[in-house]
PDB file of C-alpha atoms in Angstrom:
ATOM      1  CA  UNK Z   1      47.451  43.753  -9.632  1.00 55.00           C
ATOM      2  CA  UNK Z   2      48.978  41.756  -7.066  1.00 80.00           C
ATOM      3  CA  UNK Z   3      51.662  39.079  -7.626  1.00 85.00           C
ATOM      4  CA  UNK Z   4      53.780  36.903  -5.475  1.00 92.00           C
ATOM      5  CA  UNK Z   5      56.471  34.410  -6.510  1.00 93.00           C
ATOM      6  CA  UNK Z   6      58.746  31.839  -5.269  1.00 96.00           C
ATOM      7  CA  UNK Z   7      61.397  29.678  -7.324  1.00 96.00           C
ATOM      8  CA  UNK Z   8      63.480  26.953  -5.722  1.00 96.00           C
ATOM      9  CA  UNK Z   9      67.011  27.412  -7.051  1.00 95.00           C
ATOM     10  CA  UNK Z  10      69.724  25.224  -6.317  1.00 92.00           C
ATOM     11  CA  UNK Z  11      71.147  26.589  -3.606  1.00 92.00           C
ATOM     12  CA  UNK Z  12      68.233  28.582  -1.969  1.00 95.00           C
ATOM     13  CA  UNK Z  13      64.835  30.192  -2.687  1.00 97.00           C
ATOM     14  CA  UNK Z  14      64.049  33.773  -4.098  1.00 97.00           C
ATOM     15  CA  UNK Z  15      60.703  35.404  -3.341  1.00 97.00           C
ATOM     16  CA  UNK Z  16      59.248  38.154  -5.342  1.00 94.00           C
ATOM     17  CA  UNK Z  17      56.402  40.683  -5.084  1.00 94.00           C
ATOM     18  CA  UNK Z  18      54.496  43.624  -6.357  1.00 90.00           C
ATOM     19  CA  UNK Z  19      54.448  46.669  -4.192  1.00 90.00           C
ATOM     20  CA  UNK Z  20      51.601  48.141  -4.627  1.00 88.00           C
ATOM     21  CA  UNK Z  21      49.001  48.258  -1.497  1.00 84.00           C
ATOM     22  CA  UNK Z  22      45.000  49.448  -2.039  1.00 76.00           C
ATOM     23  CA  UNK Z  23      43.280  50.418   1.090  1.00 73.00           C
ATOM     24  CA  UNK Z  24      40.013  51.464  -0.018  1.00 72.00           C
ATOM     25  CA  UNK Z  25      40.286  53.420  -3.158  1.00 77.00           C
ATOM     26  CA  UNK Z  26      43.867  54.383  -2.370  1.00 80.00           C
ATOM     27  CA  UNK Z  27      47.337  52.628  -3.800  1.00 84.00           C
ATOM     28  CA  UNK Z  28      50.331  53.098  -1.769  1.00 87.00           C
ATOM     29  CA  UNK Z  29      53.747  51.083  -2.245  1.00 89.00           C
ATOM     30  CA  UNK Z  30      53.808  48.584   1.057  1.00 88.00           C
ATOM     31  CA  UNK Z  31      55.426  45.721   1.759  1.00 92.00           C
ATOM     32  CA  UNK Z  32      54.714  42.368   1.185  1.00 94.00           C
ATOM     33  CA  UNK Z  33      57.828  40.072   1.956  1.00 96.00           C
ATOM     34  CA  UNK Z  34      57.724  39.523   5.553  1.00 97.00           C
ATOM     35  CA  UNK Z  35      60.761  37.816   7.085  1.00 97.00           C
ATOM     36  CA  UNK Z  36      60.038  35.945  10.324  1.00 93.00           C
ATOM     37  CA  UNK Z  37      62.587  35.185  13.343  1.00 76.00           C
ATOM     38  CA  UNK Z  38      65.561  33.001  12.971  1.00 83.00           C
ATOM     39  CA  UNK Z  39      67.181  31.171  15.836  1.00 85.00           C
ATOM     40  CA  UNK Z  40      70.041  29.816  14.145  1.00 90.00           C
ATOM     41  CA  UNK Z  41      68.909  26.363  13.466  1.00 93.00           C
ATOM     42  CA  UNK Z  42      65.803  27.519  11.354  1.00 95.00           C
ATOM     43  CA  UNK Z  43      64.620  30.519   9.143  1.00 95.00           C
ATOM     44  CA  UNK Z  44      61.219  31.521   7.656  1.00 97.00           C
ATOM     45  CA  UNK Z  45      60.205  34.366   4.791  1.00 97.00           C
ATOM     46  CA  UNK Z  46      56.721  34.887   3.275  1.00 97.00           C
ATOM     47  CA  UNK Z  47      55.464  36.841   0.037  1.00 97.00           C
ATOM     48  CA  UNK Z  48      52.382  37.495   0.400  1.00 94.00           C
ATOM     49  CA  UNK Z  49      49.137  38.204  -1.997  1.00 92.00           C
ATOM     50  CA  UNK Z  50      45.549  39.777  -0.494  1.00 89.00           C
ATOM     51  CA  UNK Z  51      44.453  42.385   1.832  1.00 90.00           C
ATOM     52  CA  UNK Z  52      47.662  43.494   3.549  1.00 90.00           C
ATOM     53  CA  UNK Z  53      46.731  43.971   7.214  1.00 91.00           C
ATOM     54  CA  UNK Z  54      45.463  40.240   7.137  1.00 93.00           C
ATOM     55  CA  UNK Z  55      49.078  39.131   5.347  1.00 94.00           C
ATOM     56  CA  UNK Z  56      50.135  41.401   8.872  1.00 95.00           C
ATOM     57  CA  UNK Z  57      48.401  39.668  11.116  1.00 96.00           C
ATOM     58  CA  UNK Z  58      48.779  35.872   9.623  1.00 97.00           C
ATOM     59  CA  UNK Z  59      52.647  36.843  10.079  1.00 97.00           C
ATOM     60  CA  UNK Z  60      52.776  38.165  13.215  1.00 97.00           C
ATOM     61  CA  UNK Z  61      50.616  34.840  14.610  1.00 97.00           C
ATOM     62  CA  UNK Z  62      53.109  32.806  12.945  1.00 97.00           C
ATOM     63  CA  UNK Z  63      55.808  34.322  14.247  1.00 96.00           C
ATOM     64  CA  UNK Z  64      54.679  34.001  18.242  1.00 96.00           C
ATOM     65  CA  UNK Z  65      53.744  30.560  17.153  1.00 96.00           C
ATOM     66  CA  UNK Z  66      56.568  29.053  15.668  1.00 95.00           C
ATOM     67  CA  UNK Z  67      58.578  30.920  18.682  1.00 94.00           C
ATOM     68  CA  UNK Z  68      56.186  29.274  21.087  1.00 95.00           C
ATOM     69  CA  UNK Z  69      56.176  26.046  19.434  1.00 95.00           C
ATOM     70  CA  UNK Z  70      59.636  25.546  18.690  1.00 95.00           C
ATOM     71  CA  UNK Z  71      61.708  28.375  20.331  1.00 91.00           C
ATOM     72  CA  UNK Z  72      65.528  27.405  19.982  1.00 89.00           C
ATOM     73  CA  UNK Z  73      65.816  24.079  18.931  1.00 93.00           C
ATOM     74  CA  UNK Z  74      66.822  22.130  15.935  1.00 95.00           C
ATOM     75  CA  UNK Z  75      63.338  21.453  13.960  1.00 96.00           C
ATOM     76  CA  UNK Z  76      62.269  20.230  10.353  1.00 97.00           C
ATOM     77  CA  UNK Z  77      60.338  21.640   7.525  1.00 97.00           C
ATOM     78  CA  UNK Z  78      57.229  19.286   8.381  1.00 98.00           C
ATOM     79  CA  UNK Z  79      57.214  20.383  12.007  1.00 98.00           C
ATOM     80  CA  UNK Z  80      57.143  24.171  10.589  1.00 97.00           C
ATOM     81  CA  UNK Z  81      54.767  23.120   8.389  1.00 98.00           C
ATOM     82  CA  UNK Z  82      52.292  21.927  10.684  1.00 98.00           C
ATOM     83  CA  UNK Z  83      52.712  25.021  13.291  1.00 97.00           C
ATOM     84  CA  UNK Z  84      51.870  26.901  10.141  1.00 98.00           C
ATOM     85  CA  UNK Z  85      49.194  25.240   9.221  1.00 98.00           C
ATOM     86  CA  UNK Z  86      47.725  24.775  13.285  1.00 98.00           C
ATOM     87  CA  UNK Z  87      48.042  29.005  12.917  1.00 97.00           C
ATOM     88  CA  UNK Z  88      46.253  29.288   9.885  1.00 97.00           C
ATOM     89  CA  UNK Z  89      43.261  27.317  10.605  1.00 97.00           C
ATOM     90  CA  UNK Z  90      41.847  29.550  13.808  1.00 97.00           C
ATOM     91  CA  UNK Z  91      42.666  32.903  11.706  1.00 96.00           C
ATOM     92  CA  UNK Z  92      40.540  31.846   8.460  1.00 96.00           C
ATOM     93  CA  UNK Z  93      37.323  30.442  11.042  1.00 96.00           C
ATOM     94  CA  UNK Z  94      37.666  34.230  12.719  1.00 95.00           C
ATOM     95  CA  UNK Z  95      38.285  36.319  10.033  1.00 94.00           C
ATOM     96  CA  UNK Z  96      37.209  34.465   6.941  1.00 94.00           C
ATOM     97  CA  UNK Z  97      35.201  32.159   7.307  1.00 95.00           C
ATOM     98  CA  UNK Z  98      32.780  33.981   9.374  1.00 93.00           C
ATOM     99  CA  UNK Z  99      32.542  36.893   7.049  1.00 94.00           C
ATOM    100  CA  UNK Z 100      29.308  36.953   4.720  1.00 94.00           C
ATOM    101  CA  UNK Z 101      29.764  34.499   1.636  1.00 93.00           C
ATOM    102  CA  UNK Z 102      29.908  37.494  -0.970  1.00 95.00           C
ATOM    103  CA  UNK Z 103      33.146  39.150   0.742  1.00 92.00           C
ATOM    104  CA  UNK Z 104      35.475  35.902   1.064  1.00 92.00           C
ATOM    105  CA  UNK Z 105      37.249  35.939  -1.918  1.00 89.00           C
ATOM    106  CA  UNK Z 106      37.711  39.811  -0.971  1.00 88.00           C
ATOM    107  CA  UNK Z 107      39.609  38.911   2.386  1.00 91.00           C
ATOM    108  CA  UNK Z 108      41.418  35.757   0.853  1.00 91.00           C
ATOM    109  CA  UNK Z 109      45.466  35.767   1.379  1.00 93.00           C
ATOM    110  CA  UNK Z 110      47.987  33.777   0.239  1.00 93.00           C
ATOM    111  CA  UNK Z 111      51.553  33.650   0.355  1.00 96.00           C
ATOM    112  CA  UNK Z 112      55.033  31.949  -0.931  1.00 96.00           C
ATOM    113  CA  UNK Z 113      57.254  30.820   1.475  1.00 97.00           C
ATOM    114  CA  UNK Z 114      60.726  29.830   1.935  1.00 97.00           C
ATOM    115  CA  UNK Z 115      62.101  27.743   4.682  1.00 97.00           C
ATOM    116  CA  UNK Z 116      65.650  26.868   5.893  1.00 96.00           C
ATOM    117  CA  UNK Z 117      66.236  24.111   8.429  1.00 96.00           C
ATOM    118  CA  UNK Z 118      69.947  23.819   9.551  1.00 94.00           C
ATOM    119  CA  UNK Z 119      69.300  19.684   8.429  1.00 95.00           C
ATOM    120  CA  UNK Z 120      67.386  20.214   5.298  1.00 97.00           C
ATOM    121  CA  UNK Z 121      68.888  23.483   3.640  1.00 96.00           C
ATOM    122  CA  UNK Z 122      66.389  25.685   1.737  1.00 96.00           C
ATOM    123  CA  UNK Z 123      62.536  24.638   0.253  1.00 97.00           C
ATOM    124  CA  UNK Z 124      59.737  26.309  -1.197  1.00 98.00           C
ATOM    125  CA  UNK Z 125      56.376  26.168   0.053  1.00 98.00           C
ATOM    126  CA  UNK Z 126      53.270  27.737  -1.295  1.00 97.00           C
ATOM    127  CA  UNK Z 127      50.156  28.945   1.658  1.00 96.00           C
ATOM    128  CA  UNK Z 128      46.737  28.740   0.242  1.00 94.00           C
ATOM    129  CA  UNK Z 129      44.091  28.846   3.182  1.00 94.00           C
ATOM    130  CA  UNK Z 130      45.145  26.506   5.813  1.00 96.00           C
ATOM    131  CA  UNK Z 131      47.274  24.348   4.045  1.00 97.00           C
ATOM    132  CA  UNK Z 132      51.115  24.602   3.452  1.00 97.00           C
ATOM    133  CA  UNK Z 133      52.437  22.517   0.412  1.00 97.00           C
ATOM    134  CA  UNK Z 134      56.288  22.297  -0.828  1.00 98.00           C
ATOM    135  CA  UNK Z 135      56.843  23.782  -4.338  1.00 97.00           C
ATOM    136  CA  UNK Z 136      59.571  21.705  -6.417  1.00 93.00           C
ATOM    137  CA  UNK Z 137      60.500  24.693  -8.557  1.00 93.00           C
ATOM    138  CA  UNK Z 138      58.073  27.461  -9.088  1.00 92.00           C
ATOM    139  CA  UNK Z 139      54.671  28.531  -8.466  1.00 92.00           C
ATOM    140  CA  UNK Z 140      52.561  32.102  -8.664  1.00 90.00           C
ATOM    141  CA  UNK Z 141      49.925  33.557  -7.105  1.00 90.00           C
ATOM    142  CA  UNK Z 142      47.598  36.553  -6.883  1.00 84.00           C
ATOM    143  CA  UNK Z 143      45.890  38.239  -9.372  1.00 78.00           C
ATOM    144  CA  UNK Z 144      48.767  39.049 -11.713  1.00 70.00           C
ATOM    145  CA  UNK Z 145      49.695  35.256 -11.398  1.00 74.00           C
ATOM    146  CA  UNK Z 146      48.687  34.774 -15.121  1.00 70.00           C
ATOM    147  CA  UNK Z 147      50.940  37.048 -16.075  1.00 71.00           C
ATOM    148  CA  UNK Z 148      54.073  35.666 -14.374  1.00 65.00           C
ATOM    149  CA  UNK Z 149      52.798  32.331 -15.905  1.00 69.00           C
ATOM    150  CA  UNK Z 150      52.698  33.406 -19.515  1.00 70.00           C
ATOM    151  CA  UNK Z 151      56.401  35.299 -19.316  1.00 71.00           C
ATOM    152  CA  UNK Z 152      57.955  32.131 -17.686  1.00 68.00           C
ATOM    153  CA  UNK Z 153      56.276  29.818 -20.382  1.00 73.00           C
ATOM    154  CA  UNK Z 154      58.113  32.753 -23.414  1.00 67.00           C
TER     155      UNK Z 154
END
């Protein structure tokens, strides 16, 4: 069962996951909260939910891109955002998308993510597809989301 959280707390963001990793028939403990390159000014971390070598990959291209994109500079949330979402978009047509109907939920990831600007301080953001959308205080995702949603509604 795979879960991922965020919460936006009032000074900062926590991220959660499972650790549990299936390749094939296997489970192995992996992870699943990838930090991401920090020049000072801005910081990224994603917890991730779905087949882990795509969560890899999605990181890694985000990574090169936001150091391509914005390298040292100052920047905002929405200009992260948007580099985010201008990575995403190419990854699901190639390696999504493409794939036949009846394995796309299979090869579906999504992640939490929390962003610091310098300017802006900390936000949550949740990832589903190619889309990046800010979280006011909570959200879930993954299989085992249900579950996280029934304990935080006890």
């Amino acid at each position: 069962m795979t879960i991922a959280v965020g919460f936006r707390c009032t000074n900062g963001v926590v991220l959660a996951t499972d650790s549990q990793v299936s390749q094939d028939i296997a489970k192995t403990t992996g992870q699943k909260i990838f930090p991401i390159w920090s020049n000072g000014e801005h910081g990224m971390t994603l917890a991730g939910a779905g087949p882990t070598d795509h969560m890899k990959a999605i990181v890694r291209d985000i990574r090169v891109s936001l150091q391509d994109s914005i390298g040292q500079r100052e920047t905002s949330s929405a200009e992260i955002q948007q580099v985010v979402e201008d990575t995403l978009a190419p990854f699901y047509a190639k390696h999504i998308d493409g794939a036949p109907p009846e394995l796309r939920g299979a090869l579906e990831v999504g992640f939490m993510a929390g962003i610091w600007t310098r300017r802006e301080g900390a936000k949550l953001f949740s990832v589903c597809r190619t889309t990046i959308t800010e979280v006011p205080c909570y959200q879930c995702i993954g299989a085992g989301s249900y579950l996280t949603e029934y304990i935080s509604e006890a």
